[in-house]
Amino acid sequence: MIKNEKIKASEVHLTGIHGEDLGVMPTKEALELAKQLKVDLVCTSLMSSPPPCKLIGAGQAKQEALQEKQQARKREQAPKIKELRLTPHIEDHDLDTKRQQAERMLQGGDAVQLVVKITGKEGAQAKALLESLVKDLSAHGRKQTGIQLSGKQASVQLDPL
């Protein structure tokens, strides 16, 4: 972020404190206006000519830069995969609780791995349970993989939308 006297362009396209367009003006005039209003002149992009600049309160410029860095860091992080374990004979209330947990995880940007533990001939029940959960959570996430039955468990992974 380039501020005040560090802006080397001869002209800037200025935006006022409240977002109003003040047009193209020489950099010196823009700096004088910023000093009169006791704010900073901040260049938002150097890719265009004349570069767009804003009049921003002194503390606000630092705060915006910090927020931008945090957002960029958040976008860089890969979604974590969180696992929820269930059984085919789960009670309705417990199922609702697991569904709400999965919704919260998906809304938070994490992927959810739903795993149903199987003993004996419960494969069909487990698959039906996972299908109903995937259908209920379709507003918050989509299936990355199909439902996989393997040995003692059935699982499916949901990615956030």
PDB file of C-alpha atoms in Angstrom:
ATOM      1  CA  MET A   1       0.000   0.000   0.000  1.00  0.00           C
ATOM      2  CA  ILE A   2       1.508   3.307  -1.119  1.00  0.00           C
ATOM      3  CA  LYS A   3       0.589   6.378   0.915  1.00  0.00           C
ATOM      4  CA  ASN A   4       0.992  10.165   0.691  1.00  0.00           C
ATOM      5  CA  GLU A   5       4.387  11.416  -0.588  1.00  0.00           C
ATOM      6  CA  LYS A   6       5.452   7.939  -1.749  1.00  0.00           C
ATOM      7  CA  ILE A   7       3.003   8.176  -4.677  1.00  0.00           C
ATOM      8  CA  LYS A   8       5.202   9.046  -7.674  1.00  0.00           C
ATOM      9  CA  ALA A   9       2.532   9.479 -10.377  1.00  0.00           C
ATOM     10  CA  SER A  10       2.012  13.010 -11.742  1.00  0.00           C
ATOM     11  CA  GLU A  11      -1.804  12.649 -11.734  1.00  0.00           C
ATOM     12  CA  VAL A  12      -4.201  10.491  -9.709  1.00  0.00           C
ATOM     13  CA  HIS A  13      -7.874   9.573  -9.997  1.00  0.00           C
ATOM     14  CA  LEU A  14      -9.195  10.608  -6.580  1.00  0.00           C
ATOM     15  CA  THR A  15     -12.062   9.170  -4.528  1.00  0.00           C
ATOM     16  CA  GLY A  16     -13.246  11.155  -1.508  1.00  0.00           C
ATOM     17  CA  ILE A  17     -13.683  10.083   2.111  1.00  0.00           C
ATOM     18  CA  HIS A  18     -17.324   9.064   1.634  1.00  0.00           C
ATOM     19  CA  GLY A  19     -16.756   7.354  -1.733  1.00  0.00           C
ATOM     20  CA  GLU A  20     -17.570  10.346  -3.948  1.00  0.00           C
ATOM     21  CA  ASP A  21     -15.612  10.653  -7.219  1.00  0.00           C
ATOM     22  CA  LEU A  22     -13.408  13.758  -7.232  1.00  0.00           C
ATOM     23  CA  GLY A  23     -11.979  13.066 -10.703  1.00  0.00           C
ATOM     24  CA  VAL A  24      -8.433  13.240 -12.070  1.00  0.00           C
ATOM     25  CA  MET A  25      -6.157  15.825 -10.460  1.00  0.00           C
ATOM     26  CA  PRO A  26      -2.431  16.454  -9.991  1.00  0.00           C
ATOM     27  CA  THR A  27      -0.870  14.487  -7.124  1.00  0.00           C
ATOM     28  CA  LYS A  28       0.255  17.687  -5.357  1.00  0.00           C
ATOM     29  CA  GLU A  29      -3.322  18.982  -5.209  1.00  0.00           C
ATOM     30  CA  ALA A  30      -4.556  15.642  -3.908  1.00  0.00           C
ATOM     31  CA  LEU A  31      -1.871  15.654  -1.174  1.00  0.00           C
ATOM     32  CA  GLU A  32      -2.818  19.219  -0.166  1.00  0.00           C
ATOM     33  CA  LEU A  33      -6.490  18.207   0.010  1.00  0.00           C
ATOM     34  CA  ALA A  34      -5.563  15.205   2.178  1.00  0.00           C
ATOM     35  CA  LYS A  35      -3.572  17.441   4.546  1.00  0.00           C
ATOM     36  CA  GLN A  36      -6.464  19.929   4.806  1.00  0.00           C
ATOM     37  CA  LEU A  37      -8.874  17.130   5.714  1.00  0.00           C
ATOM     38  CA  LYS A  38      -6.253  15.500   8.009  1.00  0.00           C
ATOM     39  CA  VAL A  39      -6.442  12.130   6.226  1.00  0.00           C
ATOM     40  CA  ASP A  40      -4.085   9.952   4.167  1.00  0.00           C
ATOM     41  CA  LEU A  41      -3.909   9.700   0.390  1.00  0.00           C
ATOM     42  CA  VAL A  42      -3.698   5.970  -0.393  1.00  0.00           C
ATOM     43  CA  CYS A  43      -3.008   4.489  -3.830  1.00  0.00           C
ATOM     44  CA  THR A  44      -5.209   1.398  -4.373  1.00  0.00           C
ATOM     45  CA  SER A  45      -3.620   0.102  -7.600  1.00  0.00           C
ATOM     46  CA  LEU A  46      -0.594   0.947  -9.721  1.00  0.00           C
ATOM     47  CA  MET A  47      -1.818  -1.009 -12.753  1.00  0.00           C
ATOM     48  CA  SER A  48      -3.799   1.818 -14.372  1.00  0.00           C
ATOM     49  CA  SER A  49      -2.967   5.308 -15.526  1.00  0.00           C
ATOM     50  CA  PRO A  50      -3.740   7.575 -13.699  1.00  0.00           C
ATOM     51  CA  PRO A  51      -3.626   5.355 -10.588  1.00  0.00           C
ATOM     52  CA  PRO A  52      -6.802   5.327  -8.455  1.00  0.00           C
ATOM     53  CA  CYS A  53      -6.309   6.841  -4.996  1.00  0.00           C
ATOM     54  CA  LYS A  54      -8.567   7.233  -1.949  1.00  0.00           C
ATOM     55  CA  LEU A  55      -8.735   9.650   0.928  1.00  0.00           C
ATOM     56  CA  ILE A  56      -8.750   7.463   4.059  1.00  0.00           C
ATOM     57  CA  GLY A  57      -8.503   8.252   7.786  1.00  0.00           C
ATOM     58  CA  ALA A  58      -5.040   7.535   9.237  1.00  0.00           C
ATOM     59  CA  GLY A  59      -5.891   4.445  11.319  1.00  0.00           C
ATOM     60  CA  GLN A  60      -8.351   3.096   8.789  1.00  0.00           C
ATOM     61  CA  ALA A  61      -5.681   2.568   6.108  1.00  0.00           C
ATOM     62  CA  LYS A  62      -3.653   0.275   8.389  1.00  0.00           C
ATOM     63  CA  GLN A  63      -6.794  -1.587   9.415  1.00  0.00           C
ATOM     64  CA  GLU A  64      -7.820  -2.181   5.777  1.00  0.00           C
ATOM     65  CA  ALA A  65      -4.340  -3.484   4.923  1.00  0.00           C
ATOM     66  CA  LEU A  66      -4.468  -5.869   7.896  1.00  0.00           C
ATOM     67  CA  GLN A  67      -7.907  -7.147   6.887  1.00  0.00           C
ATOM     68  CA  GLU A  68      -6.701  -7.713   3.318  1.00  0.00           C
ATOM     69  CA  LYS A  69      -3.748  -9.771   4.581  1.00  0.00           C
ATOM     70  CA  GLN A  70      -6.025 -11.869   6.795  1.00  0.00           C
ATOM     71  CA  GLN A  71      -8.437 -12.527   3.929  1.00  0.00           C
ATOM     72  CA  ALA A  72      -5.564 -13.549   1.634  1.00  0.00           C
ATOM     73  CA  ARG A  73      -4.193 -15.916   4.297  1.00  0.00           C
ATOM     74  CA  LYS A  74      -7.649 -17.417   4.771  1.00  0.00           C
ATOM     75  CA  ARG A  75      -8.026 -18.047   1.026  1.00  0.00           C
ATOM     76  CA  GLU A  76      -4.601 -19.740   0.870  1.00  0.00           C
ATOM     77  CA  GLN A  77      -5.398 -22.347   3.525  1.00  0.00           C
ATOM     78  CA  ALA A  78      -6.762 -25.616   2.183  1.00  0.00           C
ATOM     79  CA  PRO A  79     -10.016 -26.766   3.756  1.00  0.00           C
ATOM     80  CA  LYS A  80      -9.528 -29.203   6.624  1.00  0.00           C
ATOM     81  CA  ILE A  81     -11.336 -32.532   6.549  1.00  0.00           C
ATOM     82  CA  LYS A  82     -13.301 -33.111   9.733  1.00  0.00           C
ATOM     83  CA  GLU A  83     -14.675 -36.553  10.485  1.00  0.00           C
ATOM     84  CA  LEU A  84     -18.077 -37.312  12.028  1.00  0.00           C
ATOM     85  CA  ARG A  85     -18.630 -40.887  13.202  1.00  0.00           C
ATOM     86  CA  LEU A  86     -22.069 -42.480  13.328  1.00  0.00           C
ATOM     87  CA  THR A  87     -23.686 -45.893  13.779  1.00  0.00           C
ATOM     88  CA  PRO A  88     -26.586 -47.306  11.723  1.00  0.00           C
ATOM     89  CA  HIS A  89     -28.812 -47.491  14.827  1.00  0.00           C
ATOM     90  CA  ILE A  90     -28.474 -43.787  15.708  1.00  0.00           C
ATOM     91  CA  GLU A  91     -31.396 -42.129  17.514  1.00  0.00           C
ATOM     92  CA  ASP A  92     -33.269 -39.274  15.772  1.00  0.00           C
ATOM     93  CA  HIS A  93     -32.120 -36.614  18.221  1.00  0.00           C
ATOM     94  CA  ASP A  94     -28.489 -37.708  17.946  1.00  0.00           C
ATOM     95  CA  LEU A  95     -28.774 -37.683  14.157  1.00  0.00           C
ATOM     96  CA  ASP A  96     -30.114 -34.101  14.273  1.00  0.00           C
ATOM     97  CA  THR A  97     -27.141 -33.107  16.441  1.00  0.00           C
ATOM     98  CA  LYS A  98     -24.663 -34.679  13.991  1.00  0.00           C
ATOM     99  CA  ARG A  99     -26.442 -32.968  11.073  1.00  0.00           C
ATOM    100  CA  GLN A 100     -26.145 -29.575  12.813  1.00  0.00           C
ATOM    101  CA  GLN A 101     -22.449 -30.193  13.521  1.00  0.00           C
ATOM    102  CA  ALA A 102     -21.859 -31.060   9.860  1.00  0.00           C
ATOM    103  CA  GLU A 103     -23.730 -27.894   8.752  1.00  0.00           C
ATOM    104  CA  ARG A 104     -21.557 -25.754  11.043  1.00  0.00           C
ATOM    105  CA  MET A 105     -18.368 -27.353   9.726  1.00  0.00           C
ATOM    106  CA  LEU A 106     -19.414 -26.878   6.091  1.00  0.00           C
ATOM    107  CA  GLN A 107     -20.420 -23.247   6.704  1.00  0.00           C
ATOM    108  CA  GLY A 108     -17.022 -22.704   8.342  1.00  0.00           C
ATOM    109  CA  GLY A 109     -15.335 -23.797   5.112  1.00  0.00           C
ATOM    110  CA  ASP A 110     -14.158 -27.258   6.208  1.00  0.00           C
ATOM    111  CA  ALA A 111     -14.845 -30.518   4.389  1.00  0.00           C
ATOM    112  CA  VAL A 112     -16.768 -33.187   6.323  1.00  0.00           C
ATOM    113  CA  GLN A 113     -16.105 -36.942   6.199  1.00  0.00           C
ATOM    114  CA  LEU A 114     -19.184 -38.847   7.387  1.00  0.00           C
ATOM    115  CA  VAL A 115     -18.264 -42.348   8.599  1.00  0.00           C
ATOM    116  CA  VAL A 116     -20.750 -45.032   9.672  1.00  0.00           C
ATOM    117  CA  LYS A 117     -19.333 -47.991  11.625  1.00  0.00           C
ATOM    118  CA  ILE A 118     -20.776 -51.312  10.416  1.00  0.00           C
ATOM    119  CA  THR A 119     -21.063 -54.618  12.258  1.00  0.00           C
ATOM    120  CA  GLY A 120     -22.587 -57.638  10.551  1.00  0.00           C
ATOM    121  CA  LYS A 121     -25.152 -57.031   7.811  1.00  0.00           C
ATOM    122  CA  GLU A 122     -25.795 -53.326   8.416  1.00  0.00           C
ATOM    123  CA  GLY A 123     -24.356 -52.132   5.078  1.00  0.00           C
ATOM    124  CA  ALA A 124     -27.735 -51.249   3.553  1.00  0.00           C
ATOM    125  CA  GLN A 125     -28.808 -49.309   6.666  1.00  0.00           C
ATOM    126  CA  ALA A 126     -25.511 -47.409   6.713  1.00  0.00           C
ATOM    127  CA  LYS A 127     -25.817 -46.516   3.032  1.00  0.00           C
ATOM    128  CA  ALA A 128     -29.422 -45.302   3.510  1.00  0.00           C
ATOM    129  CA  LEU A 129     -28.348 -43.211   6.523  1.00  0.00           C
ATOM    130  CA  LEU A 130     -25.525 -41.562   4.555  1.00  0.00           C
ATOM    131  CA  GLU A 131     -27.809 -40.905   1.565  1.00  0.00           C
ATOM    132  CA  SER A 132     -30.338 -39.135   3.794  1.00  0.00           C
ATOM    133  CA  LEU A 133     -27.591 -37.056   5.449  1.00  0.00           C
ATOM    134  CA  VAL A 134     -26.110 -36.056   2.072  1.00  0.00           C
ATOM    135  CA  LYS A 135     -29.587 -35.044   0.884  1.00  0.00           C
ATOM    136  CA  ASP A 136     -30.186 -32.963   4.039  1.00  0.00           C
ATOM    137  CA  LEU A 137     -26.786 -31.259   3.780  1.00  0.00           C
ATOM    138  CA  SER A 138     -27.012 -30.524   0.031  1.00  0.00           C
ATOM    139  CA  ALA A 139     -27.721 -26.826   0.783  1.00  0.00           C
ATOM    140  CA  HIS A 140     -24.347 -26.480   2.540  1.00  0.00           C
ATOM    141  CA  GLY A 141     -22.059 -28.948   0.747  1.00  0.00           C
ATOM    142  CA  ARG A 142     -21.711 -31.299  -2.196  1.00  0.00           C
ATOM    143  CA  LYS A 143     -20.428 -34.861  -2.404  1.00  0.00           C
ATOM    144  CA  GLN A 144     -16.796 -35.117  -3.404  1.00  0.00           C
ATOM    145  CA  THR A 145     -16.905 -38.899  -3.557  1.00  0.00           C
ATOM    146  CA  GLY A 146     -19.717 -41.408  -3.751  1.00  0.00           C
ATOM    147  CA  ILE A 147     -20.705 -43.470  -0.747  1.00  0.00           C
ATOM    148  CA  GLN A 148     -17.949 -46.019  -0.204  1.00  0.00           C
ATOM    149  CA  LEU A 149     -18.637 -49.309   1.565  1.00  0.00           C
ATOM    150  CA  SER A 150     -15.408 -50.895   2.712  1.00  0.00           C
ATOM    151  CA  GLY A 151     -15.159 -53.629   5.310  1.00  0.00           C
ATOM    152  CA  LYS A 152     -16.333 -52.271   8.643  1.00  0.00           C
ATOM    153  CA  GLN A 153     -17.368 -48.795   7.581  1.00  0.00           C
ATOM    154  CA  ALA A 154     -19.279 -46.738   5.027  1.00  0.00           C
ATOM    155  CA  SER A 155     -18.123 -43.203   4.289  1.00  0.00           C
ATOM    156  CA  VAL A 156     -18.760 -40.171   2.140  1.00  0.00           C
ATOM    157  CA  GLN A 157     -16.955 -36.820   1.925  1.00  0.00           C
ATOM    158  CA  LEU A 158     -18.797 -33.507   1.572  1.00  0.00           C
ATOM    159  CA  ASP A 159     -17.017 -30.351   0.424  1.00  0.00           C
ATOM    160  CA  PRO A 160     -18.335 -26.874   1.285  1.00  0.00           C
ATOM    161  CA  LEU A 161     -20.114 -24.932  -1.467  1.00  0.00           C
TER     162      LEU A 161
END
